[in-house]
Structure formats: structure tokens, C-alpha cells
mmCIF file of C-alpha atoms in Angstrom:
data_model
loop_
_atom_site.group_PDB
_atom_site.id
_atom_site.type_symbol
_atom_site.label_atom_id
_atom_site.label_comp_id
_atom_site.label_asym_id
_atom_site.label_seq_id
_atom_site.Cartn_x
_atom_site.Cartn_y
_atom_site.Cartn_z
ATOM 1 C CA MET A 1 0.000 0.000 0.000
ATOM 2 C CA PHE A 2 3.022 2.276 -0.144
ATOM 3 C CA PHE A 3 2.236 5.585 -1.862
ATOM 4 C CA ARG A 4 4.028 6.062 -5.201
ATOM 5 C CA ASN A 5 3.464 9.749 -5.953
ATOM 6 C CA LEU A 6 2.899 12.615 -3.539
ATOM 7 C CA THR A 7 0.973 15.823 -4.107
ATOM 8 C CA LEU A 8 1.017 17.846 -0.906
ATOM 9 C CA PHE A 9 -1.305 20.411 0.630
ATOM 10 C CA ARG A 10 -0.966 22.327 3.898
ATOM 11 C CA PHE A 11 -3.657 22.971 6.459
ATOM 12 C CA PRO A 12 -3.478 24.641 9.882
ATOM 13 C CA THR A 13 -2.176 22.325 12.589
ATOM 14 C CA THR A 14 -4.842 23.791 14.866
ATOM 15 C CA LEU A 15 -7.603 22.192 12.774
ATOM 16 C CA ASP A 16 -9.820 19.926 14.898
ATOM 17 C CA LEU A 17 -10.242 16.538 13.226
ATOM 18 C CA SER A 18 -11.512 14.646 16.267
ATOM 19 C CA ASP A 19 -14.873 13.940 14.581
ATOM 20 C CA LEU A 20 -13.382 12.968 11.236
ATOM 21 C CA ASP A 21 -14.891 9.466 11.157
ATOM 22 C CA THR A 22 -18.362 10.802 11.897
ATOM 23 C CA HIS A 23 -18.139 13.234 8.991
ATOM 24 C CA LEU A 24 -16.712 10.670 6.565
ATOM 25 C CA ALA A 25 -19.516 8.234 7.387
ATOM 26 C CA GLU A 26 -21.998 10.744 5.983
ATOM 27 C CA PHE A 27 -20.275 10.705 2.598
ATOM 28 C CA PRO A 28 -19.538 7.056 1.680
ATOM 29 C CA LEU A 29 -19.037 5.983 -1.906
ATOM 30 C CA LYS A 30 -22.385 5.177 -3.479
ATOM 31 C CA PRO A 31 -22.836 3.091 -6.632
ATOM 32 C CA VAL A 32 -22.898 5.317 -9.684
ATOM 33 C CA GLY A 33 -26.510 5.866 -10.771
ATOM 34 C CA GLY A 34 -27.963 4.710 -14.056
ATOM 35 C CA LEU A 35 -27.851 8.202 -15.567
ATOM 36 C CA GLU A 36 -24.705 9.405 -13.763
ATOM 37 C CA LEU A 37 -21.240 9.565 -15.276
ATOM 38 C CA SER A 38 -19.352 9.203 -12.010
ATOM 39 C CA SER A 39 -19.599 8.873 -8.246
ATOM 40 C CA ARG A 40 -17.156 9.739 -5.466
ATOM 41 C CA GLY A 41 -17.120 9.020 -1.752
ATOM 42 C CA PHE A 42 -15.080 7.547 1.065
ATOM 43 C CA VAL A 43 -14.226 3.863 1.347
ATOM 44 C CA SER A 44 -12.241 1.942 3.924
ATOM 45 C CA PRO A 45 -8.464 2.055 3.382
ATOM 46 C CA PHE A 46 -8.443 -1.666 4.227
ATOM 47 C CA GLY A 47 -10.762 -2.689 1.394
ATOM 48 C CA ARG A 48 -14.431 -3.346 0.697
ATOM 49 C CA ASP A 49 -14.959 -5.808 3.543
ATOM 50 C CA ALA A 50 -13.761 -3.334 6.206
ATOM 51 C CA GLU A 51 -15.978 -0.714 7.818
ATOM 52 C CA ALA A 52 -13.675 1.993 9.227
ATOM 53 C CA LEU A 53 -13.352 4.905 6.807
ATOM 54 C CA SER A 54 -10.068 6.107 8.284
ATOM 55 C CA HIS A 55 -7.155 4.609 10.168
ATOM 56 C CA ARG A 56 -4.986 6.518 12.616
ATOM 57 C CA ILE A 57 -1.552 5.805 14.026
ATOM 58 C CA ASP A 58 -0.336 8.518 16.393
ATOM 59 C CA ASP A 59 -0.800 11.764 14.451
ATOM 60 C CA ALA A 60 -1.049 10.213 10.983
ATOM 61 C CA ILE A 61 -4.455 9.434 9.476
ATOM 62 C CA TRP A 62 -5.000 7.250 6.417
ATOM 63 C CA LEU A 63 -8.160 7.717 4.391
ATOM 64 C CA THR A 64 -9.310 6.734 0.917
ATOM 65 C CA VAL A 65 -11.581 8.302 -1.679
ATOM 66 C CA GLY A 66 -13.236 5.702 -3.884
ATOM 67 C CA GLY A 67 -14.730 6.328 -7.293
ATOM 68 C CA GLU A 68 -16.898 4.747 -9.966
ATOM 69 C CA ASP A 69 -16.757 6.096 -13.511
ATOM 70 C CA LYS A 70 -18.877 5.112 -16.491
ATOM 71 C CA LEU A 71 -16.834 4.232 -19.557
ATOM 72 C CA LEU A 72 -18.531 5.906 -22.492
ATOM 73 C CA PRO A 73 -15.956 6.422 -25.284
ATOM 74 C CA ALA A 74 -16.469 9.612 -27.262
ATOM 75 C CA ALA A 75 -15.798 7.692 -30.488
ATOM 76 C CA VAL A 76 -18.814 5.440 -29.814
ATOM 77 C CA VAL A 77 -21.103 8.390 -29.073
ATOM 78 C CA ASN A 78 -19.906 10.332 -32.105
ATOM 79 C CA ASP A 79 -20.345 7.342 -34.417
ATOM 80 C CA LEU A 80 -23.926 6.777 -33.281
ATOM 81 C CA LEU A 81 -24.604 10.499 -33.479
ATOM 82 C CA ALA A 82 -23.400 10.596 -37.089
ATOM 83 C CA LYS A 83 -25.795 7.752 -37.941
ATOM 84 C CA LYS A 84 -28.700 9.517 -36.234
ATOM 85 C CA VAL A 85 -27.921 12.763 -38.063
ATOM 86 C CA ALA A 86 -27.774 10.919 -41.392
ATOM 87 C CA GLU A 87 -31.139 9.274 -40.704
ATOM 88 C CA MET A 88 -32.702 12.616 -39.808
ATOM 89 C CA GLU A 89 -31.247 14.268 -42.898
ATOM 90 C CA GLN A 90 -32.627 11.513 -45.128
ATOM 91 C CA ARG A 91 -36.031 11.622 -43.425
ATOM 92 C CA GLU A 92 -36.446 15.414 -43.357
ATOM 93 C CA GLY A 93 -34.378 16.369 -46.372
ATOM 94 C CA ARG A 94 -32.132 18.750 -44.435
ATOM 95 C CA LYS A 95 -29.285 18.669 -41.963
ATOM 96 C CA PRO A 96 -30.247 19.205 -38.303
ATOM 97 C CA GLY A 97 -29.050 22.458 -36.738
ATOM 98 C CA GLY A 98 -26.704 22.818 -33.816
ATOM 99 C CA ARG A 99 -29.413 22.677 -31.167
ATOM 100 C CA ALA A 100 -30.954 19.577 -32.695
ATOM 101 C CA ARG A 101 -27.564 17.845 -32.832
ATOM 102 C CA LYS A 102 -26.964 18.748 -29.176
ATOM 103 C CA ARG A 103 -30.336 17.247 -28.170
ATOM 104 C CA LEU A 104 -29.592 14.110 -30.186
ATOM 105 C CA LYS A 105 -26.247 13.704 -28.439
ATOM 106 C CA GLU A 106 -27.773 14.204 -25.004
ATOM 107 C CA ASP A 107 -30.442 11.608 -25.783
ATOM 108 C CA LEU A 108 -27.781 9.153 -26.936
ATOM 109 C CA VAL A 109 -25.729 9.613 -23.767
ATOM 110 C CA HIS A 110 -28.827 9.019 -21.604
ATOM 111 C CA GLU A 111 -29.622 5.930 -23.643
ATOM 112 C CA LEU A 112 -26.102 4.503 -23.366
ATOM 113 C CA LEU A 113 -25.248 5.349 -19.733
ATOM 114 C CA PRO A 114 -27.276 2.550 -18.087
ATOM 115 C CA ARG A 115 -25.433 0.007 -20.248
ATOM 116 C CA ALA A 116 -21.943 1.462 -19.876
ATOM 117 C CA PHE A 117 -19.192 -0.407 -18.041
ATOM 118 C CA VAL A 118 -18.193 0.948 -14.636
ATOM 119 C CA ARG A 119 -14.527 1.436 -13.740
ATOM 120 C CA PRO A 120 -13.760 1.505 -9.995
ATOM 121 C CA SER A 121 -10.883 3.562 -8.599
ATOM 122 C CA ARG A 122 -9.359 4.595 -5.298
ATOM 123 C CA THR A 123 -7.007 7.355 -4.247
ATOM 124 C CA ASP A 124 -5.290 7.194 -0.878
ATOM 125 C CA ALA A 125 -4.329 10.142 1.275
ATOM 126 C CA MET A 126 -2.533 10.711 4.545
ATOM 127 C CA LEU A 127 -3.180 13.530 6.979
ATOM 128 C CA ASP A 128 -0.050 14.443 8.936
ATOM 129 C CA LEU A 129 -1.429 16.336 11.926
ATOM 130 C CA GLU A 130 2.032 17.288 13.215
ATOM 131 C CA HIS A 131 3.037 19.220 10.100
ATOM 132 C CA GLY A 132 -0.460 20.104 8.858
ATOM 133 C CA LEU A 133 -0.034 18.103 5.679
ATOM 134 C CA CYS A 134 -2.519 16.407 3.402
ATOM 135 C CA ILE A 135 -0.501 13.990 1.256
ATOM 136 C CA VAL A 136 -2.357 12.527 -1.715
ATOM 137 C CA ASP A 137 -1.054 9.478 -3.564
ATOM 138 C CA SER A 138 -1.241 11.039 -7.019
ATOM 139 C CA SER A 139 0.996 13.018 -9.359
ATOM 140 C CA SER A 140 -2.073 14.641 -10.920
ATOM 141 C CA ARG A 141 -2.897 18.008 -9.391
ATOM 142 C CA LYS A 142 -6.501 17.666 -10.585
ATOM 143 C CA SER A 143 -6.925 14.233 -9.002
ATOM 144 C CA ALA A 144 -5.294 15.362 -5.752
ATOM 145 C CA GLU A 145 -7.465 18.462 -5.549
ATOM 146 C CA GLY A 146 -10.470 16.188 -6.070
ATOM 147 C CA VAL A 147 -9.515 14.281 -2.908
ATOM 148 C CA VAL A 148 -9.092 17.522 -0.953
ATOM 149 C CA SER A 149 -12.476 18.657 -2.249
ATOM 150 C CA GLU A 150 -14.108 15.455 -0.970
ATOM 151 C CA ILE A 151 -12.550 15.976 2.475
ATOM 152 C CA ARG A 152 -13.713 19.595 2.459
ATOM 153 C CA ASN A 153 -17.197 18.513 1.459
ATOM 154 C CA ALA A 154 -17.339 16.011 4.318
ATOM 155 C CA LEU A 155 -15.951 18.350 6.980
ATOM 156 C CA GLY A 156 -17.763 21.462 5.803
ATOM 157 C CA SER A 157 -14.450 23.329 5.971
ATOM 158 C CA PHE A 158 -10.941 22.126 5.165
ATOM 159 C CA PRO A 159 -8.567 25.070 4.529
ATOM 160 C CA ALA A 160 -5.916 23.077 2.668
ATOM 161 C CA LEU A 161 -3.788 24.832 0.064
ATOM 162 C CA PRO A 162 -1.181 23.458 -2.383
ATOM 163 C CA LEU A 163 2.357 23.333 -1.055
ATOM 164 C CA ASN A 164 4.229 26.558 -1.747
ATOM 165 C CA ALA A 165 7.911 27.486 -1.542
ATOM 166 C CA GLU A 166 9.262 30.917 -0.688
ATOM 167 C CA ILE A 167 12.134 30.483 -3.147
ATOM 168 C CA ALA A 168 12.157 29.042 -6.658
ATOM 169 C CA PRO A 169 12.473 25.237 -6.311
ATOM 170 C CA ARG A 170 14.424 24.972 -9.571
ATOM 171 C CA ALA A 171 17.092 27.270 -8.097
ATOM 172 C CA VAL A 172 17.499 24.917 -5.133
ATOM 173 C CA LEU A 173 17.539 21.778 -7.307
ATOM 174 C CA THR A 174 20.083 23.349 -9.661
ATOM 175 C CA GLY A 175 22.266 24.312 -6.718
ATOM 176 C CA TRP A 176 22.271 20.753 -5.387
ATOM 177 C CA ILE A 177 23.549 19.368 -8.692
ATOM 178 C CA ALA A 178 26.073 22.219 -8.946
ATOM 179 C CA GLY A 179 27.627 21.136 -5.644
ATOM 180 C CA GLU A 180 25.763 23.028 -2.934
ATOM 181 C CA PRO A 181 25.239 21.012 0.283
ATOM 182 C CA LEU A 182 22.274 18.659 0.305
ATOM 183 C CA PRO A 183 20.073 18.279 3.394
ATOM 184 C CA ASP A 184 21.454 15.785 5.916
ATOM 185 C CA GLY A 185 20.905 12.209 4.778
ATOM 186 C CA PHE A 186 20.208 13.115 1.148
ATOM 187 C CA SER A 187 22.238 12.000 -1.838
ATOM 188 C CA LEU A 188 21.748 12.492 -5.565
ATOM 189 C CA GLY A 189 20.065 9.794 -7.610
ATOM 190 C CA GLU A 190 20.647 9.121 -11.303
ATOM 191 C CA GLU A 191 17.847 11.044 -12.967
ATOM 192 C CA CYS A 192 17.141 14.701 -13.723
ATOM 193 C CA GLU A 193 15.441 17.039 -16.145
ATOM 194 C CA LEU A 194 17.028 20.314 -17.219
ATOM 195 C CA LYS A 195 15.351 23.164 -19.071
ATOM 196 C CA ASP A 196 16.642 26.237 -20.798
ATOM 197 C CA ALA A 197 15.517 29.380 -18.990
ATOM 198 C CA ALA A 198 14.133 30.810 -22.245
ATOM 199 C CA GLU A 199 10.513 30.122 -23.074
ATOM 200 C CA HIS A 200 10.168 27.063 -25.321
ATOM 201 C CA GLY A 201 13.859 26.415 -24.757
ATOM 202 C CA ALA A 202 15.662 23.081 -24.892
ATOM 203 C CA VAL A 203 14.744 20.282 -22.469
ATOM 204 C CA VAL A 204 17.253 17.594 -21.488
ATOM 205 C CA LYS A 205 16.161 14.426 -19.669
ATOM 206 C CA CYS A 206 18.801 12.212 -18.077
ATOM 207 C CA GLN A 207 18.388 8.718 -16.650
ATOM 208 C CA ASN A 208 20.984 6.310 -15.262
ATOM 209 C CA GLN A 209 23.350 9.263 -15.334
ATOM 210 C CA GLU A 210 26.028 10.436 -12.920
ATOM 211 C CA LEU A 211 24.612 13.867 -12.126
ATOM 212 C CA GLN A 212 27.802 15.533 -10.944
ATOM 213 C CA SER A 213 29.590 14.939 -14.237
ATOM 214 C CA ASP A 214 31.200 17.104 -16.914
ATOM 215 C CA GLU A 215 28.241 16.480 -19.225
ATOM 216 C CA ILE A 216 25.727 17.842 -16.712
ATOM 217 C CA ALA A 217 28.092 20.688 -15.794
ATOM 218 C CA LYS A 218 28.116 21.844 -19.421
ATOM 219 C CA HIS A 219 24.323 21.999 -19.446
ATOM 220 C CA LEU A 220 24.426 24.130 -16.293
ATOM 221 C CA GLU A 221 27.072 26.391 -17.799
ATOM 222 C CA SER A 222 24.835 26.960 -20.824
ATOM 223 C CA GLY A 223 22.118 28.300 -18.525
ATOM 224 C CA LYS A 224 19.888 25.286 -18.129
ATOM 225 C CA GLN A 225 18.173 24.787 -14.765
ATOM 226 C CA VAL A 226 17.051 21.625 -13.020
ATOM 227 C CA THR A 227 13.281 21.094 -12.972
ATOM 228 C CA LYS A 228 13.230 17.470 -11.771
ATOM 229 C CA LEU A 229 15.814 15.735 -9.626
ATOM 230 C CA ALA A 230 16.180 12.180 -8.306
ATOM 231 C CA LEU A 231 17.166 12.005 -4.651
ATOM 232 C CA VAL A 232 17.754 9.280 -2.068
ATOM 233 C CA LEU A 233 17.219 9.647 1.672
ATOM 234 C CA ASP A 234 19.772 7.376 3.332
ATOM 235 C CA ASP A 235 18.979 3.990 1.794
ATOM 236 C CA HIS A 236 15.344 4.198 2.885
ATOM 237 C CA VAL A 237 13.525 6.197 0.208
ATOM 238 C CA SER A 238 14.212 7.223 -3.389
ATOM 239 C CA PHE A 239 12.103 9.707 -5.327
ATOM 240 C CA VAL A 240 12.056 12.390 -8.003
ATOM 241 C CA LEU A 241 11.324 15.916 -6.787
ATOM 242 C CA GLY A 242 9.892 18.353 -9.319
ATOM 243 C CA GLU A 243 9.893 22.124 -9.345
ATOM 244 C CA ASP A 244 6.103 21.843 -8.966
ATOM 245 C CA LEU A 245 6.861 20.295 -5.524
ATOM 246 C CA VAL A 246 5.233 17.022 -6.572
ATOM 247 C CA ILE A 247 7.179 13.928 -5.526
ATOM 248 C CA ARG A 248 7.118 11.178 -8.165
ATOM 249 C CA LYS A 249 8.486 7.640 -8.428
ATOM 250 C CA LEU A 250 8.534 7.247 -4.655
ATOM 251 C CA LYS A 251 10.104 3.943 -3.714
ATOM 252 C CA PHE A 252 10.784 2.441 -0.309
ATOM 253 C CA LEU A 253 14.176 0.766 -0.345
ATOM 254 C CA ASP A 254 15.579 -2.179 1.567
ATOM 255 C CA GLY A 255 16.788 0.057 4.376
ATOM 256 C CA ALA A 256 13.166 0.876 5.175
ATOM 257 C CA VAL A 257 11.383 -2.307 4.133
ATOM 258 C CA ASP A 258 13.766 -4.484 6.164
ATOM 259 C CA GLN A 259 12.117 -3.003 9.264
ATOM 260 C CA LEU A 260 9.002 -5.021 8.393
ATOM 261 C CA GLU A 261 10.801 -8.377 8.663
ATOM 262 C CA GLY A 262 9.977 -8.727 12.327
ATOM 263 C CA THR A 263 6.288 -7.996 11.740
ATOM 264 C CA GLU A 264 5.480 -10.762 9.270
ATOM 265 C CA THR A 265 1.930 -11.977 9.741
ATOM 266 C CA GLU A 266 -0.792 -13.786 7.858
ATOM 267 C CA ASP A 267 -3.247 -11.086 8.932
ATOM 268 C CA ILE A 268 -3.498 -8.781 5.916
ATOM 269 C CA ARG A 269 -4.856 -5.912 7.985
ATOM 270 C CA ALA A 270 -1.988 -6.165 10.451
ATOM 271 C CA GLU A 271 0.500 -6.106 7.576
ATOM 272 C CA LEU A 272 -1.152 -3.021 6.053
ATOM 273 C CA ASP A 273 -1.120 -1.409 9.473
ATOM 274 C CA ALA A 274 2.618 -2.023 9.809
ATOM 275 C CA ARG A 275 3.292 -0.699 6.313
ATOM 276 C CA PHE A 276 1.291 2.459 6.952
ATOM 277 C CA ALA A 277 3.149 3.093 10.203
ATOM 278 C CA LEU A 278 6.475 2.678 8.401
ATOM 279 C CA MET A 279 5.422 4.904 5.508
ATOM 280 C CA ALA A 280 4.067 7.621 7.786
ATOM 281 C CA GLY A 281 7.350 7.791 9.670
ATOM 282 C CA GLU A 282 9.444 7.980 6.513
ATOM 283 C CA LEU A 283 7.251 10.645 4.874
ATOM 284 C CA LYS A 284 7.315 12.809 7.991
ATOM 285 C CA ARG A 285 11.077 12.583 8.119
ATOM 286 C CA LEU A 286 11.326 13.366 4.409
ATOM 287 C CA PHE A 287 9.150 16.454 4.752
ATOM 288 C CA ALA A 288 10.966 17.650 7.873
ATOM 289 C CA LEU A 289 14.191 17.756 5.836
ATOM 290 C CA LEU A 290 12.685 19.296 2.694
ATOM 291 C CA GLU A 291 10.757 22.015 4.532
ATOM 292 C CA PRO A 292 13.720 24.190 5.577
ATOM 293 C CA ALA A 293 15.706 23.421 2.419
ATOM 294 C CA LEU A 294 12.919 24.664 0.144
ATOM 295 C CA ARG A 295 11.558 27.220 2.645
ATOM 296 C CA LEU A 296 8.087 25.758 2.409
ATOM 297 C CA SER A 297 5.472 28.180 3.701
ATOM 298 C CA LYS A 298 3.133 27.190 6.492
ATOM 299 C CA ALA A 299 -0.660 27.342 6.428
ATOM 300 C CA ASP A 300 -2.347 30.090 8.410
ATOM 301 C CA GLY A 301 -3.907 29.224 11.731
#
């Protein structure tokens, strides 16, 4: 259940979430209706057979937004619409106008929706009460904001804002490759993306590359700046940090996963519990080191 991508939001640490479960229970995922395109709501992090809609360990809370989406390919709708338009043109001797075509399309969608396949989905999130962080397991800003919106809808108020840095992240990332000190415990990985400062300038993507090399140095000398950078925290976590402050390709390494060896169990829930506790600790530590390095602003309150 380890998260793989992190989009982060900040909320005031003074926010009272003591009644979180009560609020979530009022907004469970409901089956998508016959004439609906999608449905969103909270599901248990432990799966369909579990009841609890959140799980807390110390000051870390795990919750999950579930979804059901109707699969109605535009190509199918447009093909049927073209046939309907052709039939109308043949019957009436003229092409239907824009309003008529719009009505035809709406009628087709209503006709097809009850028969459309349903695709289930889930997006996990962690609330770090110590740092006032909402961490969503998604690299998509739109998807992550959808999760925050569901939490806000359930609570009535959830003043969470996207993570923001007081200095340009690309300046910090560029400095780290250029030789400036990394935060304690961090080391460079083998992946980066560099962009020319000019609009529509050159973009260079490097993988399996020694980042403090003459080749990379020449790109920096030409004025390119780092917009994505692979980093490793001890031998516990590797990830790619972007200038948009989204963490991608998050991977828990042997140094972290080995801690689970003493907690092996046939109880799936107990194993998930142990993994969440491990992940929560590592993500808190990761953020605590990135916060001062990137001068991440705090939420009001």
C-alpha cells in the first residue's frame, strides 16, 4: 500500500479533526446511478470488507476516496450520433441544426449510460497532523485536488492549500547538482530534467546518469536549470522531486522495508497497518528535511 506519488497540501495544525470518522460516514461511496457519469465518496483504506473509513496511528491518518466512472468512449457516441444525423437528414431532407444535434447527443448519452461499463478507482491520502499536511497518492494536481475537495465537502471546511515554496524550487535543485550542500541524509540519484531558462527552450532528460559529471556541468554552464531531480534519503527512500513540488516515483528501499521483517503476519490488515506506520514515519522525516531546504510556507492558523 506504499504511496508512489505525492501531491502535498498544507492545512493549519490547529484544525480539529476529532470527529473525522463521523463526517466521513456521511459521505460514503455510493454506486454510480444509471444516468450518472461518475460517483465519489469515502471507502475503507483496508478494502471493501472493512468498515472503518479512516485509520490513525499517532498523528497520521490514512483515508481513501473511492470512485466509480462510467466508460462511455467519445468515439462510440460520435459514431452513433453521425448515424442519427444521417437518418434525420434523409427523413427530413435537411441537416439538423446545432441545437438539434446537441439534443440528439444528449439523448444518446442518456440511452447509453445505463449500459456502460463501470470502472472503480481509489485514491489514498494521509493527513499528517504534526506538520499540517494532506498527502495525496497522485501526481495529478486535478486528481489530488479532487480528494481535498471530498474531504472539504465532508468536513464542511478544510482550509488546505497546495504546497508553496518561498524560493524558486528549480534554483534549489540546480544548486544541489552544482555542488551546494544537500540536506542531511540526502544523496543524488541518477535522474534529472534540465530546461533552458528561455521560453520554449531546450529540455534535457537524463536517466541512469552520474549527475555531478562534466556532461551535466556543461548543461548548467549553458544556462539550463534543473526542474526534476532524483534524490535518495539514506537507503530508505528514493524519489524524483519536481519544481512543482510534486514527488514522483517514490520507492521504499531495503533500508526501510527491512524493518518489516519482524512484523510478518498472515493477517493482511496487520500487515497493512505495519506498512502504513512505516510509511508515515518515513514521509514525515522526508518532509521535515525538505521544509527548511525549500523554505516551504506554512498554512495560516
